[in-house]
Short mmCIF file of C-alpha atoms and ligand atoms in Angstrom, two decimals:
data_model
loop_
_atom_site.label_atom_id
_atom_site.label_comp_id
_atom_site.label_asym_id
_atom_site.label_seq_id
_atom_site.Cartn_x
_atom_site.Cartn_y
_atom_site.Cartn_z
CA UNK A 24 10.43 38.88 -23.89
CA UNK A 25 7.95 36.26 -22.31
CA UNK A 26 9.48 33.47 -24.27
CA UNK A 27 13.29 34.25 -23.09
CA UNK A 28 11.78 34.01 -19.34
CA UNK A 29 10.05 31.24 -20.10
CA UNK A 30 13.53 29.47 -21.54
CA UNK A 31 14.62 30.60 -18.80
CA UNK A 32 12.53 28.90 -16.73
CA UNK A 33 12.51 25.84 -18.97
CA UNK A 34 16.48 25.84 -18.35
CA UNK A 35 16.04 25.78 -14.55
CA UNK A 36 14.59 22.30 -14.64
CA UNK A 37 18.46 21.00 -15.93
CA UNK A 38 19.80 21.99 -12.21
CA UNK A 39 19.38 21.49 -8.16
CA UNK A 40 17.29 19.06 -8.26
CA UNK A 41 14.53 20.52 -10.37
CA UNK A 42 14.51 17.99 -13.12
CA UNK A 43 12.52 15.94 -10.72
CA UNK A 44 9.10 16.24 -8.85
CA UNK A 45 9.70 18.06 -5.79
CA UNK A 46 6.70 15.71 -4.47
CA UNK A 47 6.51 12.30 -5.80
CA UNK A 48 9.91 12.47 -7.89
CA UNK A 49 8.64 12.03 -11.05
CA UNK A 50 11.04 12.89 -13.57
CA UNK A 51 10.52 15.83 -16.36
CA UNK A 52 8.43 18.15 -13.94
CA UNK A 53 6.72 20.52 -16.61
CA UNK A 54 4.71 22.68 -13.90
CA UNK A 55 6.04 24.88 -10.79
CA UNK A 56 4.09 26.67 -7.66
CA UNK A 57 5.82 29.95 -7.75
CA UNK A 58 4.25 30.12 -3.70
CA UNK A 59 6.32 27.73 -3.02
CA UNK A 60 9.01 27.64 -5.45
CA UNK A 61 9.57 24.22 -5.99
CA UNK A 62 8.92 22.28 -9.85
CA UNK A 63 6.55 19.62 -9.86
CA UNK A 64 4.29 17.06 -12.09
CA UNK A 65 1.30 17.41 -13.14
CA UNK A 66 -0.60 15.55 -10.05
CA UNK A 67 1.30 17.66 -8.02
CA UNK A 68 0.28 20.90 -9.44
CA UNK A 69 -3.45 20.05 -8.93
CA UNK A 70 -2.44 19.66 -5.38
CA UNK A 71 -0.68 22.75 -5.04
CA UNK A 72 -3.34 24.90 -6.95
CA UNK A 73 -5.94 23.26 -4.53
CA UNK A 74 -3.84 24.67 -1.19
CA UNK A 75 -4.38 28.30 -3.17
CA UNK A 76 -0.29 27.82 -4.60
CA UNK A 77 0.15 29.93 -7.54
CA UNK A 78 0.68 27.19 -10.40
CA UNK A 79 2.32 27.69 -13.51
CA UNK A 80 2.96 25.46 -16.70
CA UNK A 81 6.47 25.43 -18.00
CA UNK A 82 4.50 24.67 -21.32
CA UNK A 83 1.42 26.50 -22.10
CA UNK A 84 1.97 29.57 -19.52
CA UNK A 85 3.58 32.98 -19.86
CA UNK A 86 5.76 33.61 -17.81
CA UNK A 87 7.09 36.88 -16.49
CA UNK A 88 10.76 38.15 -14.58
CA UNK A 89 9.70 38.14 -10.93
CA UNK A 90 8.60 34.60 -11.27
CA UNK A 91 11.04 33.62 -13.24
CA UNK A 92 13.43 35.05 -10.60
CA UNK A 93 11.21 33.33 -7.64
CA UNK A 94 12.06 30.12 -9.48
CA UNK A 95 15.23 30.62 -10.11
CA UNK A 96 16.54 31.73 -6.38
CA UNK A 97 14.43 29.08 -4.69
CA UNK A 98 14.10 25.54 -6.43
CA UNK A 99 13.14 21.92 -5.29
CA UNK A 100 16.72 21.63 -3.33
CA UNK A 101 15.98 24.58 -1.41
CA UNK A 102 12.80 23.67 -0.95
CA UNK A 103 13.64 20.38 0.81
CA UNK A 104 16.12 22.31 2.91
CA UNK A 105 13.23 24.16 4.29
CA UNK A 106 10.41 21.79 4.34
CA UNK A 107 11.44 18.11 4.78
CA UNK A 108 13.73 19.12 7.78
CA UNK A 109 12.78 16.37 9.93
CA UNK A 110 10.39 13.71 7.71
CA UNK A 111 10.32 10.73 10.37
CA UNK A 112 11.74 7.68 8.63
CA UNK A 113 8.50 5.77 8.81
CA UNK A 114 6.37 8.56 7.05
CA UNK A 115 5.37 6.99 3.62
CA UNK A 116 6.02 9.68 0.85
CA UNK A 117 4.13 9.18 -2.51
CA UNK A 118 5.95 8.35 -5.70
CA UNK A 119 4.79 8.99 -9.26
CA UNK A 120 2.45 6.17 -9.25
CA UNK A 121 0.91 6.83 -5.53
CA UNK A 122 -2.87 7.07 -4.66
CA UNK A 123 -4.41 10.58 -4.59
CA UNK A 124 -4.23 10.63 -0.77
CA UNK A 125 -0.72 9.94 0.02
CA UNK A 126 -0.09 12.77 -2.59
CA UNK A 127 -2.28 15.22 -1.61
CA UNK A 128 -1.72 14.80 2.54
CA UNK A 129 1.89 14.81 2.27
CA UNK A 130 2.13 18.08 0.03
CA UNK A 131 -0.80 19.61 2.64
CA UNK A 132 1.54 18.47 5.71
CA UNK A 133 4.68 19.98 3.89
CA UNK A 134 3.83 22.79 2.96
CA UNK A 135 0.60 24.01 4.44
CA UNK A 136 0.50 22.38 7.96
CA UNK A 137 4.68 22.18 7.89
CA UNK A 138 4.71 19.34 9.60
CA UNK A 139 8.00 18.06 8.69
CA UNK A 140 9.73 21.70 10.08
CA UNK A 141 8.82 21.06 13.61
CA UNK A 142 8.60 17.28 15.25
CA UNK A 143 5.61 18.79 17.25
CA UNK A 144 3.04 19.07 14.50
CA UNK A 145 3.53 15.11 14.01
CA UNK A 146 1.39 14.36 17.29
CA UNK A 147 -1.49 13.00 15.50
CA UNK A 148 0.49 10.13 14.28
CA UNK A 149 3.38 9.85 16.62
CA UNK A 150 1.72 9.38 19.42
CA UNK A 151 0.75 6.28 22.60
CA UNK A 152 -2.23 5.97 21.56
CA UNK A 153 -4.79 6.98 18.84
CA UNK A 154 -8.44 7.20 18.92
CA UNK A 155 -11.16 8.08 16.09
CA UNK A 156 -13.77 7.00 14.48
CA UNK A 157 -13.60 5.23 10.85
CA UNK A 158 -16.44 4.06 8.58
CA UNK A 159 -15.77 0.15 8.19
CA UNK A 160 -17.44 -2.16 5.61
CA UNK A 161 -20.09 -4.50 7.38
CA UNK A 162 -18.79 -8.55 7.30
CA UNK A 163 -22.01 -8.57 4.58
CA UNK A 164 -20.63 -6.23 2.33
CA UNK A 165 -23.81 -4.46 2.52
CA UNK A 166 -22.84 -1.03 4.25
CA UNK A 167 -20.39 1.21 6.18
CA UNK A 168 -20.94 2.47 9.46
CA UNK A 169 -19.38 4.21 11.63
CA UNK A 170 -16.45 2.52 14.05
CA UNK A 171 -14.39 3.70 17.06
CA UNK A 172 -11.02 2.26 16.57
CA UNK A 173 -7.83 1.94 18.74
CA UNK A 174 -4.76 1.71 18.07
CA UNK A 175 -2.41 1.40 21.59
CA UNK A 176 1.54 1.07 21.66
CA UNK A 177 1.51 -0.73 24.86
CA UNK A 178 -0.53 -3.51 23.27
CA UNK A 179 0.72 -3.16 20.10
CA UNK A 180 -3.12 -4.03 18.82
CA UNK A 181 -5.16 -1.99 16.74
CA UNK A 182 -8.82 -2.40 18.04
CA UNK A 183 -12.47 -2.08 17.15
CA UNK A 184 -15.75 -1.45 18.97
CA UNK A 185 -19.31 -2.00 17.74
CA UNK A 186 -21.00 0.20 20.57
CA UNK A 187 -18.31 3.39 21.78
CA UNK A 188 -19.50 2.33 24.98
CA UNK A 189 -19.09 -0.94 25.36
CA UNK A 190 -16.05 -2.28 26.88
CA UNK A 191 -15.29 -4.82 24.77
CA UNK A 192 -13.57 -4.59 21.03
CA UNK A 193 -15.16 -6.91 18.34
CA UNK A 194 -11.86 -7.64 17.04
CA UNK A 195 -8.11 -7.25 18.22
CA UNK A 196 -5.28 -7.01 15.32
CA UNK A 197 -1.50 -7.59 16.32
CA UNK A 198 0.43 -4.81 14.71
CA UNK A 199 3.25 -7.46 13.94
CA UNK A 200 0.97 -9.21 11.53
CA UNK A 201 -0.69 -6.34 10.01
CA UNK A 202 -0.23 -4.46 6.55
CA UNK A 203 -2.59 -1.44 5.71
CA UNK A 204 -3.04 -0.46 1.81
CA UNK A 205 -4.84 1.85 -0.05
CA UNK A 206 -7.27 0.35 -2.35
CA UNK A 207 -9.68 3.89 -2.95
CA UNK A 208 -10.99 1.92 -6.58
CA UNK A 209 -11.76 -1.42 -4.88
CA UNK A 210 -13.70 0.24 -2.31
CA UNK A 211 -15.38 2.71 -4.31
CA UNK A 212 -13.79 5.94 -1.95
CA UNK A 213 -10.78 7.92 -2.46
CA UNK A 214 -9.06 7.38 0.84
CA UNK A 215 -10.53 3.70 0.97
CA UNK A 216 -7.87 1.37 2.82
CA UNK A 217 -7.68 -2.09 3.18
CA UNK A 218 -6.38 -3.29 6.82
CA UNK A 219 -5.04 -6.86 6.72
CA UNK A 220 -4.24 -9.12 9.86
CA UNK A 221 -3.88 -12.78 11.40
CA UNK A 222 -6.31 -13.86 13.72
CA UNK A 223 -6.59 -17.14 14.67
CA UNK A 224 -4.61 -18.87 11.87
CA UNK A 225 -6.22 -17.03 8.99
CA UNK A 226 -6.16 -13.09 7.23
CA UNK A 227 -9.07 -11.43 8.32
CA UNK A 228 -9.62 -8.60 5.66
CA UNK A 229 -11.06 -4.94 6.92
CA UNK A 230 -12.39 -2.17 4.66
CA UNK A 231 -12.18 1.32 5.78
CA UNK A 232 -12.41 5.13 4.77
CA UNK A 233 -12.76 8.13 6.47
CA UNK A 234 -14.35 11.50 5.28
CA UNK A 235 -11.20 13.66 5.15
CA UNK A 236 -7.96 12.60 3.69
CA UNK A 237 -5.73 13.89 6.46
CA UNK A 238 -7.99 11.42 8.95
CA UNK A 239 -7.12 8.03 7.01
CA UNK A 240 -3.21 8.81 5.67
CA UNK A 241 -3.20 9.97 9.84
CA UNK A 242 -4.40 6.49 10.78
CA UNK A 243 -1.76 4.94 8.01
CA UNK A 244 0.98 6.89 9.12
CA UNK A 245 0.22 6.23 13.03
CA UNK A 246 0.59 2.36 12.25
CA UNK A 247 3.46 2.38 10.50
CA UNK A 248 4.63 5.08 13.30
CA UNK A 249 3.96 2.04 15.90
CA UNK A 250 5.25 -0.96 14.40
CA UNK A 251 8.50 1.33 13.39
CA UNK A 252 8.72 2.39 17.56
CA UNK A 253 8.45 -1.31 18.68
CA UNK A 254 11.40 -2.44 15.90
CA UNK A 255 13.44 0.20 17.14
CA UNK A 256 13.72 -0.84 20.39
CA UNK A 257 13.69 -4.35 19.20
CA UNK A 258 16.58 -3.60 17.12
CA UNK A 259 18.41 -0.87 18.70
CA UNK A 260 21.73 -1.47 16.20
CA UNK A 261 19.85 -1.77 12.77
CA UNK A 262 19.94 1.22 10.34
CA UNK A 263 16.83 2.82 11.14
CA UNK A 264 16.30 3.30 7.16
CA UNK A 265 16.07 0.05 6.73
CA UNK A 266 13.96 -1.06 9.54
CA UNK A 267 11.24 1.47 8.19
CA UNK A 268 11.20 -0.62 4.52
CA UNK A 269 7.96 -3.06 4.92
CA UNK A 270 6.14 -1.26 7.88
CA UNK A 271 3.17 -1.15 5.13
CA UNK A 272 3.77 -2.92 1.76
CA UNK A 273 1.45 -1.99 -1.02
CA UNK A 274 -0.37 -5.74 -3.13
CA UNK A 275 1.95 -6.78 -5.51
CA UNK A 276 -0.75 -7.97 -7.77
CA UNK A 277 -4.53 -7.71 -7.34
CA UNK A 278 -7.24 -9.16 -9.54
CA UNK A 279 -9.86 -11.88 -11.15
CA UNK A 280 -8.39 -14.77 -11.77
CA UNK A 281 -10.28 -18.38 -12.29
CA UNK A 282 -8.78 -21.25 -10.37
CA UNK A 283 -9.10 -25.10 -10.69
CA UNK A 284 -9.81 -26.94 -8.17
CA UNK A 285 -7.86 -29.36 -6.26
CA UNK A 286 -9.29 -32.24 -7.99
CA UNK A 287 -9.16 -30.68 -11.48
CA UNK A 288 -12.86 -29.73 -10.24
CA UNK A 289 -13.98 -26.97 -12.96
CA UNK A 290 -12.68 -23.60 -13.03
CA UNK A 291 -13.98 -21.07 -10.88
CA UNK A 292 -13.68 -17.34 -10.58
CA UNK A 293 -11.70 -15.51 -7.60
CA UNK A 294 -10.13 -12.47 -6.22
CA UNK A 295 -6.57 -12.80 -6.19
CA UNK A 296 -4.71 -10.70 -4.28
CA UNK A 297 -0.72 -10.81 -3.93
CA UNK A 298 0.24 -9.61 -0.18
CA UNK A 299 4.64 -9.78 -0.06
CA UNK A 300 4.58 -13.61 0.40
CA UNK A 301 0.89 -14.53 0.48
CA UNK A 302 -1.46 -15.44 -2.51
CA UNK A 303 -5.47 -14.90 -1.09
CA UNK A 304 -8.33 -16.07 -2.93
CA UNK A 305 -11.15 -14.63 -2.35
CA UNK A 306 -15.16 -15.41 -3.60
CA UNK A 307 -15.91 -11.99 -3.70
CA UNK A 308 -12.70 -8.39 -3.60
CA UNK A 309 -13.98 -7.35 -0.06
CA UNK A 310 -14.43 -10.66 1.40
CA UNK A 311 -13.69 -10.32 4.92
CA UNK A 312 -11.71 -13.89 4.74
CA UNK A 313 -10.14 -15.43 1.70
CA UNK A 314 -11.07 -18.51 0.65
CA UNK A 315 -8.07 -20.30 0.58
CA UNK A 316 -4.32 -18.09 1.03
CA UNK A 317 -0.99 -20.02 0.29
CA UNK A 318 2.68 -19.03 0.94
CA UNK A 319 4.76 -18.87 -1.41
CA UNK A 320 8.67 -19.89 -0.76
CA UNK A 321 11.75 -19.70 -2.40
CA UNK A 322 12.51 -21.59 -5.50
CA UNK A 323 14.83 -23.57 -3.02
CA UNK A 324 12.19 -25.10 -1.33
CA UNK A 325 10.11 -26.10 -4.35
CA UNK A 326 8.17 -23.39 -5.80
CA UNK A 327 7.67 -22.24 -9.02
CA UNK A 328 5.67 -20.81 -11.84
CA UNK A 329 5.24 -21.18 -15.38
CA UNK A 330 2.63 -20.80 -18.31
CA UNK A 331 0.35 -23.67 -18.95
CA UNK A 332 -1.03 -26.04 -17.31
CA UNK A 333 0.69 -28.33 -14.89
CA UNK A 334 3.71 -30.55 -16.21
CA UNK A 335 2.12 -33.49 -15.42
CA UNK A 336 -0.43 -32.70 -18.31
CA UNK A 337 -2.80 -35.67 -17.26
CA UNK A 338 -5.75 -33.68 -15.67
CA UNK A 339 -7.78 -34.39 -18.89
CA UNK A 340 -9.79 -31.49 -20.49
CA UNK A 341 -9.45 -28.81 -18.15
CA UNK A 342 -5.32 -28.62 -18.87
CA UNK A 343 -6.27 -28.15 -22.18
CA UNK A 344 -8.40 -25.00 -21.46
CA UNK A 345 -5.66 -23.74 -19.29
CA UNK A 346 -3.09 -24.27 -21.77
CA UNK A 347 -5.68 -22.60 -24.56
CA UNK A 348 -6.77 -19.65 -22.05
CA UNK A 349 -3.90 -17.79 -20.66
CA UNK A 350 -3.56 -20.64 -18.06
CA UNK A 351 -0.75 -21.07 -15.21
CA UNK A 352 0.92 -23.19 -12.46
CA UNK A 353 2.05 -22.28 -9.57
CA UNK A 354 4.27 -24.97 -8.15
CA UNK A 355 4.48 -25.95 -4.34
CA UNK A 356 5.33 -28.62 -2.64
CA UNK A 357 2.42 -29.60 -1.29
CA UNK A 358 -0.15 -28.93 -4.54
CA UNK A 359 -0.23 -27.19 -7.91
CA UNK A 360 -2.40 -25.02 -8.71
CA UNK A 361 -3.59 -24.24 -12.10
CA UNK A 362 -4.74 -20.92 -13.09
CA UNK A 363 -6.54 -19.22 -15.90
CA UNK A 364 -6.15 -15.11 -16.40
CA UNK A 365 -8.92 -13.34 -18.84
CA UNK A 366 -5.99 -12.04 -21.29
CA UNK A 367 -2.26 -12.46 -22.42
CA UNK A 368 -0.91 -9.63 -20.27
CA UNK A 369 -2.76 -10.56 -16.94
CA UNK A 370 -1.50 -13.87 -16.96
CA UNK A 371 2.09 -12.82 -17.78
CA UNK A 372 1.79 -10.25 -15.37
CA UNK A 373 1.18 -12.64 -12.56
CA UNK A 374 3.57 -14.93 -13.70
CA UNK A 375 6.69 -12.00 -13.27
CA UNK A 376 4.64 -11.15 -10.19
CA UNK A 377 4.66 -14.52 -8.74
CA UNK A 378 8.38 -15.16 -10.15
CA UNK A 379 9.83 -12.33 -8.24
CA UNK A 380 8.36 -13.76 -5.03
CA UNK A 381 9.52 -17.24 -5.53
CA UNK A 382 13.00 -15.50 -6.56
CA UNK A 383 13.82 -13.82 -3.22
CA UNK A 384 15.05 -15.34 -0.08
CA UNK A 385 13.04 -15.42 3.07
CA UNK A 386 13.48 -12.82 5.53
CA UNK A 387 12.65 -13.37 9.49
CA UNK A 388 9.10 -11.79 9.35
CA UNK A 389 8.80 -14.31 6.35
CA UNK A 390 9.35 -17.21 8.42
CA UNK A 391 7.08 -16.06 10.96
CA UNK A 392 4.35 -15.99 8.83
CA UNK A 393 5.13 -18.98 7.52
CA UNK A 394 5.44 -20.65 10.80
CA UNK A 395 1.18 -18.50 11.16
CA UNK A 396 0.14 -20.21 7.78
CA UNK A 397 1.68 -23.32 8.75
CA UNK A 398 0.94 -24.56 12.45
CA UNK A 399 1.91 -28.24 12.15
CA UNK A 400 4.16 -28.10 9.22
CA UNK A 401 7.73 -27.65 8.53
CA UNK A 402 7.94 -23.94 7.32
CA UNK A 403 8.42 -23.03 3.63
CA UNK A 404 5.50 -25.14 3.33
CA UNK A 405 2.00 -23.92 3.23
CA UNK A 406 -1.50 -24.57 4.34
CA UNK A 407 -4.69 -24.25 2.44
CA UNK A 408 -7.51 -22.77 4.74
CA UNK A 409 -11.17 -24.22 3.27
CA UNK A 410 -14.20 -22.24 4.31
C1 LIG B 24 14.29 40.86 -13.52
O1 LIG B 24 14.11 40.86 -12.12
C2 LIG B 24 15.30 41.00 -11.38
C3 LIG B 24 15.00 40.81 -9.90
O2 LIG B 24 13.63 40.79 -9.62
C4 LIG B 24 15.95 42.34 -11.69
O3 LIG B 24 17.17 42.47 -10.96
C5 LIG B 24 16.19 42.45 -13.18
O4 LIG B 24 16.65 43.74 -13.48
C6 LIG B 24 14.93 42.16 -13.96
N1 LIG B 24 15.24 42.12 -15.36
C7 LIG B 24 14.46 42.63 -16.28
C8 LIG B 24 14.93 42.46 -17.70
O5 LIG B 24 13.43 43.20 -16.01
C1 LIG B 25 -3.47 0.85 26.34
O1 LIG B 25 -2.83 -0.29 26.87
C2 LIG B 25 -2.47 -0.18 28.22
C3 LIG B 25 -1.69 -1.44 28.62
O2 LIG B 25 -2.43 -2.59 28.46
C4 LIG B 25 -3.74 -0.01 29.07
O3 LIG B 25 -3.40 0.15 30.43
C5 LIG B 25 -4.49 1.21 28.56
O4 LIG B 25 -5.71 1.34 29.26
C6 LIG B 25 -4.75 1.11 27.09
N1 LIG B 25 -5.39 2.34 26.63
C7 LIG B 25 -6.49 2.37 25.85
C8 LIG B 25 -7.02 3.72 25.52
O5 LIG B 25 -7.02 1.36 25.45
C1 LIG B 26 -9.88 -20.80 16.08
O1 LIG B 26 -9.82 -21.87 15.17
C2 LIG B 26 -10.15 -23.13 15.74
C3 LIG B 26 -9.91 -24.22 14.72
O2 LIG B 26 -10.07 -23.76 13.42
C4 LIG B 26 -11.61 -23.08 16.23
O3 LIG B 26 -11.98 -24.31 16.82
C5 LIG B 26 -11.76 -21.94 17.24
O4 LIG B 26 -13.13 -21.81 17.61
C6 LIG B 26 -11.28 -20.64 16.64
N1 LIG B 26 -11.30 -19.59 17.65
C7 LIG B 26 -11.84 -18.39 17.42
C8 LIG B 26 -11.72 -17.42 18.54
O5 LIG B 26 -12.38 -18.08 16.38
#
């Protein structure tokens, strides 16, 4: 009797939309939140079960006829009917690979908070301006403490202050030039996130978390909010779809990498870190500044990548340890530089990271930064920053 519900069940997951996450869209769901109604992974089900859902495996649970019937009259299509009503386009929703966060907050949003049923309940990321405080990693890497930050529409800045009272912000970020990304394992906390920006010619790096998950995906969500306000009114004809793609862009590639110098000076260790067209180094993976960053252009204006060292060949030993140790070039126009990753898939990781890059052609924001890396140069080109 169980085991006909249960096939029953099981047979559900074949129709209206069911054979996907309800959540994150992984594919072969093999869990459901009969609370809810809606089939979901196994990530998703923690989530669920954590909000007091009740959560049932298609696979190791029995299941009985009311649930089975729950299941069957509701379902992930009906479910989206009723709680994704009114998403707004810039509101990031987690896919099967996402951080914990982004899961968790948009599954507490949908269906606890039902934020996406009424445009209302979206205030504390839609709004002018938004004010909190955020624990921020100290320029010595040492410690957190605690920040006020800022971020205002009508400057379009997200700002910081040292002392709540004091009038004046220690630093000043230009949401046109900023990307925020989760990095909870780099930082050490779950709802760690990395806020990137241009100041002054160069990426200044921020580290920040905040205690509760809804606080930091809030402070995500209200960026991307702003930054997708000020293209829309920018671009009043452009599908709005498409001018929410890039508000935030997660790394490409992050990761230890050792670098030669420019004068086929020995190898040295860095963080690398892959940012849409940008390749940081840095001494140390929260480093408020990289070390050196370099844009990387389309394959029509000279770059490139491939395994071993440079073509040239004639930088005596140390192309000979690149070519033995998983080493790489990256072509520019201006300078090679030769790379060594610490195994076979790293390095050919970064080369189809780096090759995808170089593959696609420039948009407008990639010119501007271009034109931001490269002050006195023709664009395309790039600038090394030495510190
Ligand atoms: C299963 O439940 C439905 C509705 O809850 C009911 O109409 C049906 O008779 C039940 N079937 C069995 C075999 O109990
Ligand atoms: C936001 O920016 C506007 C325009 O510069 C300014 O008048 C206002 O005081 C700012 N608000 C905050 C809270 O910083
Ligand atoms: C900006 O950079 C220039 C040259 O690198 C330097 O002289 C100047 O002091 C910097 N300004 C600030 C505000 O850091």
């Amino acid at each position: 009797m169980a085991d006909r519900q249960k096939a029953a069940v099981a047979a559900l997951t074949q129709e209206n939309g069911n054979g996907e996450c309800a959540d994150c869209g992984m594919e072969n769901p093999e869990w459901a939140s009969v609370s809810v109604g809606v089939f979901v992974c196994h990530r998703c089900a923690g989530v669920h079960r954590g909000i007091q859902g009740r959560v049932k495996s298609l696979v190791y649970d029995n299941w009985d006829n009311d649930s089975m019937q729950v299941m069957k009259a509701l379902g992930n299509k009906k479910a989206k009917e009723k709680y994704e009503m009114c998403v707004p386009v810039y509101y990031k929703r987690p896919h099967s690979e996402s951080v914990d966060v982004l899961r968790r907050e948009w599954i507490e949003a949908k269906y606890e908070r039902l934020e996406f049923t009424d445009p209302d309940k979206q205030e504390s990321y839609n709004c002018q301006i938004k004010t909190g405080m955020l624990w921020k990693l100290g320029r010595d890497r040492k410690q957190f403490a605690l920040r006020k930050f800022v971020l205002n529409r009508s400057t379009n800045k997200l700002v910081y202050y040292v002392n709540e009272d004091n009038g004046k912000p220690k630093a000043e970020a230009d949401l046109d030039f900023l990307n925020a990304v989760f990095v909870p394992q780099k930082i050490g906390k779950s709802s760690g996130l990395q806020i990137t920006y241009f100041r002054n010619g160069s990426t200044r790096n921020l580290y920040v978390y905040a205690d509760e998950s809804k606080e930091i995906v809030d402070w995500f969500t209200a960026i991307r909010a702003a930054k997708w306000e000020r293209r829309r009114i920018a671009f009043p004809d452009r599908d709005l779809t498409q001018l929410a793609e890039d508000l935030t862009k997660d790394f490409l590639m992050e990761g230890w990498l050792y670098k030669m110098g420019p004068k086929s000076e020995p190898f040295r260790k860095r963080w690398f870190t892959l940012d849409r067209r940008k390749l940081m180094y840095l001494e140390e993976p929260l480093n408020a500044f990289a070390k050196g960053e370099v844009f990387i252009g389309h394959r029509d204006a000279g770059y490139s990548v491939n395994m071993g060292a440079a073509q040239e060949g004639d930088r005596g030993s140390n192309s000979q340890n690149a070519n033995c140790c998983f080493g790489f070039t990256l072509h520019t126009p201006d300078r090679d530089f030769i790379m060594r990753a610490e195994t076979q898939d790293d390095m050919e990781k970064w080369i189809l990271a780096l090759q995808k890059v170089i593959d696609l052609p420039l948009t407008t924001q990639d010119s501007k930064l271009a034109a931001l890396l490269v002050p006195k140069k023709a664009s395309n080109s790039f600038r090394l920053i030495k510190r």
